[in-house]
Short mmCIF file of C-alpha atoms and ligand atoms in Angstrom, two decimals:
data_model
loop_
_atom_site.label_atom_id
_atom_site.label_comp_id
_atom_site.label_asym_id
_atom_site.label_seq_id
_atom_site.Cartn_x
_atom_site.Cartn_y
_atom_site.Cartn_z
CA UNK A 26 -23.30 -31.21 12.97
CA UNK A 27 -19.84 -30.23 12.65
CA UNK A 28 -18.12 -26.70 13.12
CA UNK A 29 -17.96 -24.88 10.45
CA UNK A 30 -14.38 -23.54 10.43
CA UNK A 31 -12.11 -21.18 8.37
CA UNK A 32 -8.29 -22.48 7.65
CA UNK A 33 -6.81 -19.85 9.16
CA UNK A 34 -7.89 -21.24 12.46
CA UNK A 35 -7.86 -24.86 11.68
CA UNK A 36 -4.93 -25.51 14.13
CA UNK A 37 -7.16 -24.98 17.07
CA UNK A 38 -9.37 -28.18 15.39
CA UNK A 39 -6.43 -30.99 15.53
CA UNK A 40 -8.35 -34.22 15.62
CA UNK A 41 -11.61 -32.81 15.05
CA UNK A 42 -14.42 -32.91 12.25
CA UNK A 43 -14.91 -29.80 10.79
CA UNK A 44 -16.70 -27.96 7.80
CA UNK A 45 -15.00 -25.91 5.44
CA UNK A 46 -16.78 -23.54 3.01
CA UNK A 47 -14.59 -23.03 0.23
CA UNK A 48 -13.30 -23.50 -3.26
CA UNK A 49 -11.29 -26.06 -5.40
CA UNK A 50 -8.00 -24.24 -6.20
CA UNK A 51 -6.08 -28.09 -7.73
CA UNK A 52 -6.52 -31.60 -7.57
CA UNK A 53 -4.42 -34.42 -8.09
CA UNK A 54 -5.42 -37.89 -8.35
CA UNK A 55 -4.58 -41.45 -8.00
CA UNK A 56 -7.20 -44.71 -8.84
CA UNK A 57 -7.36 -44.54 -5.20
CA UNK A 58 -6.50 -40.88 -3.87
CA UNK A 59 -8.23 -37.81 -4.61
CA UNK A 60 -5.80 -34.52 -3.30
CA UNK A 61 -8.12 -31.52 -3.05
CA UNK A 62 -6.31 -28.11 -2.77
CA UNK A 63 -8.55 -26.07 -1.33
CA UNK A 64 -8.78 -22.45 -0.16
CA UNK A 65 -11.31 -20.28 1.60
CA UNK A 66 -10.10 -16.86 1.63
CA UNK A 67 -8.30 -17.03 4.66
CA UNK A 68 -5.81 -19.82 3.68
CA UNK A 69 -5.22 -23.01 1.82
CA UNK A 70 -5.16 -26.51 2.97
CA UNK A 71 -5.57 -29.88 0.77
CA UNK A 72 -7.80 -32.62 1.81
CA UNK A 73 -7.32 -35.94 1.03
CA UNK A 74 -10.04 -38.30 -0.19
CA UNK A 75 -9.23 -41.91 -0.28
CA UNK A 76 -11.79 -44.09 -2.19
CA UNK A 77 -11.36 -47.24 0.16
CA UNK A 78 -12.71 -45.20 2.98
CA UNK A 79 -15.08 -42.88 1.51
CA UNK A 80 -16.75 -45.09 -0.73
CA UNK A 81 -17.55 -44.96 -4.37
CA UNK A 82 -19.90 -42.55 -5.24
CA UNK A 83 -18.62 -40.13 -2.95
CA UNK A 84 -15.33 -40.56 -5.08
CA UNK A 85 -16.78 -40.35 -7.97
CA UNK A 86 -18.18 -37.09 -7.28
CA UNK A 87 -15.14 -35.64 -6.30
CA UNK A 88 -13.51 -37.04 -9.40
CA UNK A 89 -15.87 -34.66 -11.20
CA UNK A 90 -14.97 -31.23 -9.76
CA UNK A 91 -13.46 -28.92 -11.99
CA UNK A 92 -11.31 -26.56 -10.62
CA UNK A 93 -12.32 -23.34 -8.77
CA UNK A 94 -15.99 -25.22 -8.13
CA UNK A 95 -17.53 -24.24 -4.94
CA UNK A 96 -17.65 -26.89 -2.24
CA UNK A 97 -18.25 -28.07 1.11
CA UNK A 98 -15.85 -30.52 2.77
CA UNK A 99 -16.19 -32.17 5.83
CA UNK A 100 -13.07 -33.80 7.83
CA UNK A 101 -11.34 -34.39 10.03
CA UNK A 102 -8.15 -32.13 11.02
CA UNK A 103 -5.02 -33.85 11.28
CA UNK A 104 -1.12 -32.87 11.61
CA UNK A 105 0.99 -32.82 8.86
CA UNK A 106 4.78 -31.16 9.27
CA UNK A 107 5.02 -30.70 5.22
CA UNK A 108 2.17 -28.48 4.79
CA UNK A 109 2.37 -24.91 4.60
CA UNK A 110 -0.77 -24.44 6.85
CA UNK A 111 0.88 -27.54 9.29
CA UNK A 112 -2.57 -29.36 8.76
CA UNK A 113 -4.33 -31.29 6.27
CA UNK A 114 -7.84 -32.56 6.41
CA UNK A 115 -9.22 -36.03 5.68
CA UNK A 116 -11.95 -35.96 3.96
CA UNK A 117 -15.22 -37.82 4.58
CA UNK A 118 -18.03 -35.99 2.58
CA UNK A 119 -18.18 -33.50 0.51
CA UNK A 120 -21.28 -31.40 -0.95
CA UNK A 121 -21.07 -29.24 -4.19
CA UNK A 122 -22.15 -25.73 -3.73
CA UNK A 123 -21.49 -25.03 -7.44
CA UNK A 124 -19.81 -26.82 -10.08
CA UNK A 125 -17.34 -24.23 -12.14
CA UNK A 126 -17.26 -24.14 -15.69
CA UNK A 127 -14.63 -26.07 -17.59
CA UNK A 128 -11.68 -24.02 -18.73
CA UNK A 129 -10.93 -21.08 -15.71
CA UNK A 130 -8.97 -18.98 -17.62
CA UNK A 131 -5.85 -18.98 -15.13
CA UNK A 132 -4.13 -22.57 -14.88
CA UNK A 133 -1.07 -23.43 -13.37
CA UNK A 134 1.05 -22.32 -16.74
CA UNK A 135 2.60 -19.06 -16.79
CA UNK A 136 0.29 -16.44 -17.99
CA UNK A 137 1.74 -13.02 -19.38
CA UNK A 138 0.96 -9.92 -17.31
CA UNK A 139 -1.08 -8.40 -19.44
CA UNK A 140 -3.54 -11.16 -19.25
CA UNK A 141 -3.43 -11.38 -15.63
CA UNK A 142 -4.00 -8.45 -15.41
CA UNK A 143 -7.11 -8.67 -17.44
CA UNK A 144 -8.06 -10.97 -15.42
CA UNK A 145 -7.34 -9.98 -12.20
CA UNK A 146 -11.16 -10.46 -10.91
CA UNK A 147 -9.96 -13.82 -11.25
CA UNK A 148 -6.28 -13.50 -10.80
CA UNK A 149 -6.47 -12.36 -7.23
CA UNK A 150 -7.64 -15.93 -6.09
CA UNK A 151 -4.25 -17.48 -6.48
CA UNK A 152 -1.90 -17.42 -3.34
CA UNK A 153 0.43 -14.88 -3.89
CA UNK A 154 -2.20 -12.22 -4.90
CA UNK A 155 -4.32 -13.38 -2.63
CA UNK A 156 -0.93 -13.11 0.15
CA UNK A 157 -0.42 -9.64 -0.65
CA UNK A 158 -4.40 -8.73 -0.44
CA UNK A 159 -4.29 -9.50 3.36
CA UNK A 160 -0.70 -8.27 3.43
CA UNK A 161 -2.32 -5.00 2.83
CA UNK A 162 -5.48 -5.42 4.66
CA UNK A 163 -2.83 -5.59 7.77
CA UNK A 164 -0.65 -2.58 6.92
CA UNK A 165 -4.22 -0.91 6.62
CA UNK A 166 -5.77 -2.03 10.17
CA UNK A 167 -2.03 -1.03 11.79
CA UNK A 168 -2.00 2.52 10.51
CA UNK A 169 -5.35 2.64 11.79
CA UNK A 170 -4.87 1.86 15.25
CA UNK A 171 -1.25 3.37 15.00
CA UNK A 172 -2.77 6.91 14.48
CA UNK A 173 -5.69 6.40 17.05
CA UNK A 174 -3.69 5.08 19.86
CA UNK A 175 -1.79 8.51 19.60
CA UNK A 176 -5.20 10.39 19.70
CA UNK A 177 -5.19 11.29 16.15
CA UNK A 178 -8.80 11.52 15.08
CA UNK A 179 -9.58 10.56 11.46
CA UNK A 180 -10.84 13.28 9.32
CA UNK A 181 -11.81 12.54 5.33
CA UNK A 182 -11.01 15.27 2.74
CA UNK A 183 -13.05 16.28 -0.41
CA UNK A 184 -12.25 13.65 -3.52
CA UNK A 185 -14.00 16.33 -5.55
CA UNK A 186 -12.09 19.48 -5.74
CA UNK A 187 -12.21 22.85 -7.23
CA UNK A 188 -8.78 23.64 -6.96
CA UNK A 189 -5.44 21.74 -7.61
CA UNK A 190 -3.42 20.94 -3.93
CA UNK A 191 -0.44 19.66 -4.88
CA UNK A 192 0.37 20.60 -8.35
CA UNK A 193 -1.12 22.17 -11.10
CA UNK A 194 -0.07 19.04 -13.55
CA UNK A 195 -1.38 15.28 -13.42
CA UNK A 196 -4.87 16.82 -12.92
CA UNK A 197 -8.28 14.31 -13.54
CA UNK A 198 -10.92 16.79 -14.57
CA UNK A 199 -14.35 16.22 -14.47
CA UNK A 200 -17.48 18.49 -15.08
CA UNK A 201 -19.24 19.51 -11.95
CA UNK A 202 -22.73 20.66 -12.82
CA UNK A 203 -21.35 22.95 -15.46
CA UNK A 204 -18.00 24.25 -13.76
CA UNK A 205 -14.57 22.68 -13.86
CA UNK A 206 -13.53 20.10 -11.28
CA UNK A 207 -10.70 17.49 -10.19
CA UNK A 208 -10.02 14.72 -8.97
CA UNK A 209 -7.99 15.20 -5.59
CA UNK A 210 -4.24 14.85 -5.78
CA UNK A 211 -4.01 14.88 -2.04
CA UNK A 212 -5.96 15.11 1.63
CA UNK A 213 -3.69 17.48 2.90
CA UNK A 214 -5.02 20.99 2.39
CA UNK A 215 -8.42 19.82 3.85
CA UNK A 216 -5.93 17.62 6.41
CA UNK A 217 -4.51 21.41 7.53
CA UNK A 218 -7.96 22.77 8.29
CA UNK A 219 -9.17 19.61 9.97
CA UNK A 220 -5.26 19.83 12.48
CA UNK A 221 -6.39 23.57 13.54
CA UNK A 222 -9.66 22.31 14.35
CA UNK A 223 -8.81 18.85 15.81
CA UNK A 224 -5.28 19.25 16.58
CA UNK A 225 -4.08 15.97 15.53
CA UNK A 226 -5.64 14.04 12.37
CA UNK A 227 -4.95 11.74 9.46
CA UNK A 228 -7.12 11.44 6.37
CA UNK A 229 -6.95 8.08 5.06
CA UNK A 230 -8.56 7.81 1.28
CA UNK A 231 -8.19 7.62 -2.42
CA UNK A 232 -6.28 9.81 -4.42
CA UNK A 233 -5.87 10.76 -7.92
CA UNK A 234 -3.11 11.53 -10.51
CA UNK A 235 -3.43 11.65 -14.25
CA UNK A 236 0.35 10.69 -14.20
CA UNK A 237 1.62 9.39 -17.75
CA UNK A 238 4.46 7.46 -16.00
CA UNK A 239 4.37 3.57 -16.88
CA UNK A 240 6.61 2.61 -14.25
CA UNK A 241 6.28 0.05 -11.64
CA UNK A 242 5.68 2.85 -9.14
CA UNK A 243 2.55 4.64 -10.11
CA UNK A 244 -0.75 4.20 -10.50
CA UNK A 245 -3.15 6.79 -11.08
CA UNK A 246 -5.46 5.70 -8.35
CA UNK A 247 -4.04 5.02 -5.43
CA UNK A 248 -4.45 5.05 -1.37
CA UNK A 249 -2.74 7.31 0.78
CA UNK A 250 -2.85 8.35 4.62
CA UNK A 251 -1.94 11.86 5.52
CA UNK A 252 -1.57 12.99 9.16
CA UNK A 253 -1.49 16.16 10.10
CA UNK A 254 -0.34 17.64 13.47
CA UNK A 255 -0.58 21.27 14.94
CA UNK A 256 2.07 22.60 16.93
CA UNK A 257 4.59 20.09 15.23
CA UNK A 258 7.62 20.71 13.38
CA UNK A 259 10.56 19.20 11.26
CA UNK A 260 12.49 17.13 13.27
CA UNK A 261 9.58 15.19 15.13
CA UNK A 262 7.43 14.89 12.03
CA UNK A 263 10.18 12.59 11.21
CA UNK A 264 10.24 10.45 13.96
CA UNK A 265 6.72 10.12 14.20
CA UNK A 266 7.09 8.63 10.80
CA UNK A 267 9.89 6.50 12.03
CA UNK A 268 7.68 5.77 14.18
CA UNK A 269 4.50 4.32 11.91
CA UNK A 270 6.48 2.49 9.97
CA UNK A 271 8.16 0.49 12.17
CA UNK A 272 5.14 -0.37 13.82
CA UNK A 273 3.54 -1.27 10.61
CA UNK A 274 6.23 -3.57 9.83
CA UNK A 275 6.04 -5.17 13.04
CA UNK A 276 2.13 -5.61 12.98
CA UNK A 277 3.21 -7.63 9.70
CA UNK A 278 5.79 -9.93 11.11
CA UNK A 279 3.64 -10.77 14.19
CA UNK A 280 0.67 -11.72 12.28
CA UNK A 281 1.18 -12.69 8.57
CA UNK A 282 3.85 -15.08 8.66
CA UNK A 283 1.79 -17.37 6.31
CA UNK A 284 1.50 -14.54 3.80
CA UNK A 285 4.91 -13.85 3.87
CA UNK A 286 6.18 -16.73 3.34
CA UNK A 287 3.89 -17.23 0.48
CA UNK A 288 5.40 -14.45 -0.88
CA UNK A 289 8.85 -15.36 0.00
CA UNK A 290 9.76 -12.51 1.65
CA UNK A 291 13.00 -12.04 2.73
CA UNK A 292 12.19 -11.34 7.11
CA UNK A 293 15.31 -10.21 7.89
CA UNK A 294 15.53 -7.79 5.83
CA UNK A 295 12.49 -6.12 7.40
CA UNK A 296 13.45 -7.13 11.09
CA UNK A 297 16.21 -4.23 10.65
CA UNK A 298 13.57 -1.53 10.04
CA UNK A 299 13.87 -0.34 13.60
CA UNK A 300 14.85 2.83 15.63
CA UNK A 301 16.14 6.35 13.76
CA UNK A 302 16.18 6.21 9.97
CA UNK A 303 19.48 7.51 8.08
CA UNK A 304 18.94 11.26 6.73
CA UNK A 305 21.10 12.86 3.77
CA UNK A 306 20.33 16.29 2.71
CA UNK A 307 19.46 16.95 -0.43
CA UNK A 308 22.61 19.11 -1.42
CA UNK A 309 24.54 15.86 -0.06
CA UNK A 310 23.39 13.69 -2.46
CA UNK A 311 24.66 15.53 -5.30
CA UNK A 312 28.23 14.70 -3.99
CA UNK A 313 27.42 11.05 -3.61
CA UNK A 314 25.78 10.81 -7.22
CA UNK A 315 28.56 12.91 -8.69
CA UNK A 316 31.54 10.70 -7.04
CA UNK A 317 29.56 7.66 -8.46
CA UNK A 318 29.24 8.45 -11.71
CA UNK A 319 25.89 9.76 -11.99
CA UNK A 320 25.25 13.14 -14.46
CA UNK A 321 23.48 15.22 -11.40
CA UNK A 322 22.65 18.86 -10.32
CA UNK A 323 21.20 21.05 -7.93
CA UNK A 324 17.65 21.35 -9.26
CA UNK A 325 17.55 17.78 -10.74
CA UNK A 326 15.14 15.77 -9.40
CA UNK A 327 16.14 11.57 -8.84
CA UNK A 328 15.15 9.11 -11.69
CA UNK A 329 14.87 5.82 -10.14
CA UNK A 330 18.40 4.86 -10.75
CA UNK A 331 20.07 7.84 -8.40
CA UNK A 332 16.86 7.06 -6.26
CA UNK A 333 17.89 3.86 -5.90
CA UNK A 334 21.88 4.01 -5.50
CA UNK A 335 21.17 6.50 -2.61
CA UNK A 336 18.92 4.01 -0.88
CA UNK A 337 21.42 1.72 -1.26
CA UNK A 338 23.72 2.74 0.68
CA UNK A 339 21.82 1.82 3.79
CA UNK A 340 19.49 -1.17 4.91
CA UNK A 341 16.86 1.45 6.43
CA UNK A 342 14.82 3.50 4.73
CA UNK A 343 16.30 7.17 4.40
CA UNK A 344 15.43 10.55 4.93
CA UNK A 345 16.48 12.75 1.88
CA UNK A 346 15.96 16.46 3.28
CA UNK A 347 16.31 20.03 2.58
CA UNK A 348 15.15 20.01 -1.15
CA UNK A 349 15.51 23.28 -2.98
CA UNK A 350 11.98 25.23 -2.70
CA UNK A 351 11.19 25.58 -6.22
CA UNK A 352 11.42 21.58 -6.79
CA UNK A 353 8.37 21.24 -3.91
CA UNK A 354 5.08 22.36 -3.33
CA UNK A 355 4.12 25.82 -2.59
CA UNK A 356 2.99 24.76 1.43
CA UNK A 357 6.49 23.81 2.35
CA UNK A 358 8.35 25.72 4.98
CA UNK A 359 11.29 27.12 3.95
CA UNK A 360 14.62 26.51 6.06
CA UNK A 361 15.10 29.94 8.34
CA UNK A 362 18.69 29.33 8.11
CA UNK A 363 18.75 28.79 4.49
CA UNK A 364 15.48 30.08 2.71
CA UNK A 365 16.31 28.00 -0.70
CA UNK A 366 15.41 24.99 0.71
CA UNK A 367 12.69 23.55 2.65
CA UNK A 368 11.82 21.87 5.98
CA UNK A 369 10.58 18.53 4.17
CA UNK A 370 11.64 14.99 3.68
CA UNK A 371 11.01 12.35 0.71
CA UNK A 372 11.62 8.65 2.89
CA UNK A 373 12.99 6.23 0.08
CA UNK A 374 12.39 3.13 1.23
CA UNK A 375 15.18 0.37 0.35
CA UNK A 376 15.47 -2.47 -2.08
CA UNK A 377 14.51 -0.02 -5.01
CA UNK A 378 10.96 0.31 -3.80
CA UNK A 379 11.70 3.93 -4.21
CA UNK A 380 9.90 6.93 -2.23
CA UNK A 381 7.01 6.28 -0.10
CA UNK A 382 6.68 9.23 1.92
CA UNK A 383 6.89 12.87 1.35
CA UNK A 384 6.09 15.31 4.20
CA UNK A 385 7.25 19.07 5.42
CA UNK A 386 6.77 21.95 7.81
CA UNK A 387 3.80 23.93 6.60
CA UNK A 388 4.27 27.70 6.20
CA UNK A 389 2.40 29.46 8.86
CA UNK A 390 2.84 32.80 8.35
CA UNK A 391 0.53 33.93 6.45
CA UNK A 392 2.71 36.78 4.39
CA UNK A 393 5.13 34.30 3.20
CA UNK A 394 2.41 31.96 2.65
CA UNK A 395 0.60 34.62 -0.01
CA UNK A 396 4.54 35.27 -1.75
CA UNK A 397 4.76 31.67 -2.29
CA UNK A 398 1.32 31.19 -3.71
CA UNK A 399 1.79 34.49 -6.11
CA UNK A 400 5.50 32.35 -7.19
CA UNK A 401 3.35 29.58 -8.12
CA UNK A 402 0.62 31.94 -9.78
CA UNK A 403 -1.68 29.73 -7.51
CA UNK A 404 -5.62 31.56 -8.42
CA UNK A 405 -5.80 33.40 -4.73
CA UNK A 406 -9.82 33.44 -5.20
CA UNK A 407 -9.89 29.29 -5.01
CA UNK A 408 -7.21 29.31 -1.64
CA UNK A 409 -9.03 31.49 0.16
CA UNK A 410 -10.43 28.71 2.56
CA UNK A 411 -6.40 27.79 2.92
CA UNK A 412 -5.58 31.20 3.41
CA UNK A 413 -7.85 31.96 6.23
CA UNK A 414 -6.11 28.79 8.60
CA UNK A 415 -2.96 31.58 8.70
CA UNK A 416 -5.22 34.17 9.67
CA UNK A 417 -7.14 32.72 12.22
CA UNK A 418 -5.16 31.26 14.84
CA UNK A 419 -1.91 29.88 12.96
CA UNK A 420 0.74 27.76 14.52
CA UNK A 421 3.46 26.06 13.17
CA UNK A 422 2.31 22.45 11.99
CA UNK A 423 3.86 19.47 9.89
CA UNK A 424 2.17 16.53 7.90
CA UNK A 425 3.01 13.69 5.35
CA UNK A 426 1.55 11.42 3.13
CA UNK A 427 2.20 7.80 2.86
CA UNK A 428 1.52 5.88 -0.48
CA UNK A 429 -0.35 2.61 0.68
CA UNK A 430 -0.05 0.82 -2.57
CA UNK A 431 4.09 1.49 -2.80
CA UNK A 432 3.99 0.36 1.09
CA UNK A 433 2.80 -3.03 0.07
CA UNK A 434 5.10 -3.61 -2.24
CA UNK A 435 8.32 -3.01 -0.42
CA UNK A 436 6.74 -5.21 2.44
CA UNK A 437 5.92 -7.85 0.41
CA UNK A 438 8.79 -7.35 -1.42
CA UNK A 439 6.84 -7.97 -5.28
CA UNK A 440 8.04 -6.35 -8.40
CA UNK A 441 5.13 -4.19 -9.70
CA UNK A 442 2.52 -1.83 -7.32
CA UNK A 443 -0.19 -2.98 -9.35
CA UNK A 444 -0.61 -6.53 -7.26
CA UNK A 445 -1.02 -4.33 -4.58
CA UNK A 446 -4.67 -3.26 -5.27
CA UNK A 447 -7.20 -5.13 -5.75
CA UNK A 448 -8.07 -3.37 -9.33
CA UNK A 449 -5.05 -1.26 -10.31
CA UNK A 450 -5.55 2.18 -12.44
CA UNK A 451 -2.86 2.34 -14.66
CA UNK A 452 -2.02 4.56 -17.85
CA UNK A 453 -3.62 1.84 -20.16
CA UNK A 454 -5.84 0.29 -18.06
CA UNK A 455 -9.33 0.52 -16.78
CA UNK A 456 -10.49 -3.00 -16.97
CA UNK A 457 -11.93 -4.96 -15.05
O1 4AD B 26 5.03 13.16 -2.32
P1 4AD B 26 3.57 13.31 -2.57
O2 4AD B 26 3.15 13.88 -3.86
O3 4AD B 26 3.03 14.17 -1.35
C1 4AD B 26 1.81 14.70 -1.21
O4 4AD B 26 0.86 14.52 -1.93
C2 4AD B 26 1.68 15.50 0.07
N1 4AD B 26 0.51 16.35 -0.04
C3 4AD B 26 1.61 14.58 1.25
C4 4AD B 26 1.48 15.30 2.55
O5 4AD B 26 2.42 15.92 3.00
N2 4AD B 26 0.33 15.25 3.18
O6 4AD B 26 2.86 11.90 -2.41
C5 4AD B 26 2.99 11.18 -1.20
C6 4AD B 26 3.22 9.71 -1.45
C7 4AD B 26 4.49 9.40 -2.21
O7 4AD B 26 5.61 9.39 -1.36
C8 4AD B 26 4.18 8.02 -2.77
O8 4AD B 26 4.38 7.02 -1.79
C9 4AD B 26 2.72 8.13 -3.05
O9 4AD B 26 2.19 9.18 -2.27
N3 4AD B 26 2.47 8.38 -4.47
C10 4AD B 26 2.07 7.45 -5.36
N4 4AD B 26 1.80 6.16 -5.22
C11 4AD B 26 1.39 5.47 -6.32
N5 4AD B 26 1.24 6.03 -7.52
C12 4AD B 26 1.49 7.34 -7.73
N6 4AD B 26 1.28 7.88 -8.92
C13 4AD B 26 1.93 8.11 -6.60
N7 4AD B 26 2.25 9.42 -6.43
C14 4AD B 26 2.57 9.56 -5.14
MG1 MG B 27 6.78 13.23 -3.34
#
């Protein structure tokens, strides 16, 4: 019997017969040539049948596969410089495991969005979706190990919440044996108890926002991680995140190549995301958007064009900083040198991919903390868990949260986040 085998590792078979368990993505065929594309999850590869050698009824068989059937092929591995995998397989049997229906709804012609989208259970087979899927399953496993390597433990927050933590608007409600509930925004109040108890932590989970924004930035289910360190402040919470993000794009580069190219991603362009990100403070910007044209003000916050001209006047991400308080939450530390704004940072990453990280300086003292909460007419009652971390033992600490799904696609470099999930939530959609 011959090893079974998955593509991604077929290089290490050169020569050999192997199995592959898989499915039919194409075929094209001569009178005398059958070529199967076929994938397996991990990669795609096309075996070639050729009816002189394999006989006819073993032909004939393959002749009858429709696409997306299930199959097992047995070959042998040979080299072959044009493929995108370097390999192809000649084929000398192959067994159906099921034969697909006629007529799989996605074929080769260009669908509209909408209808990839509605089929995405079945959309997500086809390279590039399927690319970006283990593009993310990467940037996932390197946060992961970035954050545990430092001795951060992993500590999961509430998704059912009494309160609002990040802002009272974009809330999902739902009905909690009789009393009102919601769907969290955000880790990170939980993520602040969790730091004075643990010292360093991330939570790492789904989060919610009933955001009415049809942009190709937001969903209203999406992933974020959100460490949380005690005893940190401003200046190294941003180099930590320097930090994780250039190791994430590294991870990338080293080991999905294939994806990437799949994708065709532009490498360089993330080779340069190394070393100390650009910063720009806040009241900066308004200069640089005023001398370009741009109708801006203190207080305004950045529609994706402003967003967008700022990050491009670097090829790193940057750092915008020191926003005026009353445009963030009510947690962030104001600046002791100039209370109006606050010790926090938005990281816009470049190409238009917009931000993907906010973070700040918590407040720690617990007066200030209780002036900023009355600003924000926060309902004391519901905070008093929040409250208590300033009473008991508080120390200056810093966080951030990191949007997965908007992570993705700046690293794959794809127009919309909602290829970036396997099932996107979006304003008008909630199907499949
Ligand atoms: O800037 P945000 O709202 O920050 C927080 O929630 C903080 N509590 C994080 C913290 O300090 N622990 O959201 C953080 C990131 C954004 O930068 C963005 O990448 C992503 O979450 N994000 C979204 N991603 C997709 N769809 C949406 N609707 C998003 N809203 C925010
Ligand atoms: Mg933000």
């Amino acid at each position: 019997m011959s090893k079974v085998v998955t593509i991604e590792k077929i290089s290490e078979y050169e020569g050999k017969e192997i199995v592959l368990k898989g499915w039919l993505l194409r075929k094209r065929s001569s009178g005398k040539i059958h070529f199967l594309q076929l994938r397996d999850g991990t990669g795609f590869i096309q075996g070639v049948v050729v009816k002189s050698e394999v006989g006819e009824e073993l032909f004939k068989l393959c002749k009858g596969l429709t696409q997306e059937s299930a199959i097992e092929v047995t070959g042998t591995v040979q080299k072959d410089e044009r493929a995108p995998s370097g390999f192809e397989i000649t084929v000398n049997n192959v067994s159906i495991i099921s034969l697909a229906k006629e007529g799989f709804p996605i074929s080769k012609k260009d669908h509209g969005t909408d209808f990839l989208m509605e089929h995405r259970h079945l959309w997500m087979r086809s390279p590039k979706q399927n690319a970006i899927l283990r593009i993310r399953d990467e940037i996932n496993l390197a946060i992961r190990i970035f954050f545990h390597e430092r001795g951060f433990t992993l500590t999961e927050p509430p998704i059912i919440t009494a309160s609002s933590c990040e802002g009272t608007t974009d809330l999902f409600e739902v009905e909690y044996f009789g009393e009102k509930a919601y769907l969290s925004q955000t880790g990170q109040l939980y993520a602040e108890a969790t730091a004075m108890a643990l010292g360093k932590v991330y939570t790492f989970g789904p989060t919610f926002r009933a955001e009415k924004s049809k942009t190709r930035k937001h969903l209203t289910e999406f992933w974020m991680i959100e460490p949380e360190m005690a005893f940190v402040q401003f200046e190294e919470n941003l180099k930590i995140q320097e930090e994780m993000v250039e190791y994430i794009i590294q991870k990338v580069i080293d080991n999905r190549q294939m994806e990437l190219k799949i994708l065709g991603r532009n490498i360089d362009e993330l080779k340069k995301i190394k070393g100390t990100f650009p910063r720009i403070k806040y009241i900066d910007t308004i200069k640089l958007l005023q001398d370009n044209g741009f109708d801006f003000k203190w207080g305004d916050d950045f529609g994706a064009p402003q967003e967008t001209f700022i990050a491009e006047q670097y090829d790193k991400p940057v750092f915008i900083t020191h926003f005026p308080k009353e445009m963030k939450a009510f947690y962030m530390q104001p600046d002791p040198d100039d209370p109006k704004v606050i010790l926090g940072a938005d990281l816009i990453a470049p190409e238009g991919y917009g931000e993907i990280i906010g973070g700040s300086e918590r407040i720690h003292d617990l007066d200030l903390l209780l002036e900023r909460m009355k600003e924000e007419k926060l309902e004391e009652e519901l905070y008093e868990w929040y409250v208590d971390l300033r009473k008991y033992g508080s120390v200056p600490h810093s966080g951030f949260g990191l949007g997965l799904e908007r992570t993705v696609a700046w690293i794959c470099g794809i127009d919309h986040i909602r290829q970036t999930i396997p099932f996107a939530r979006t304003l008008n959609r909630l199907y499949p």
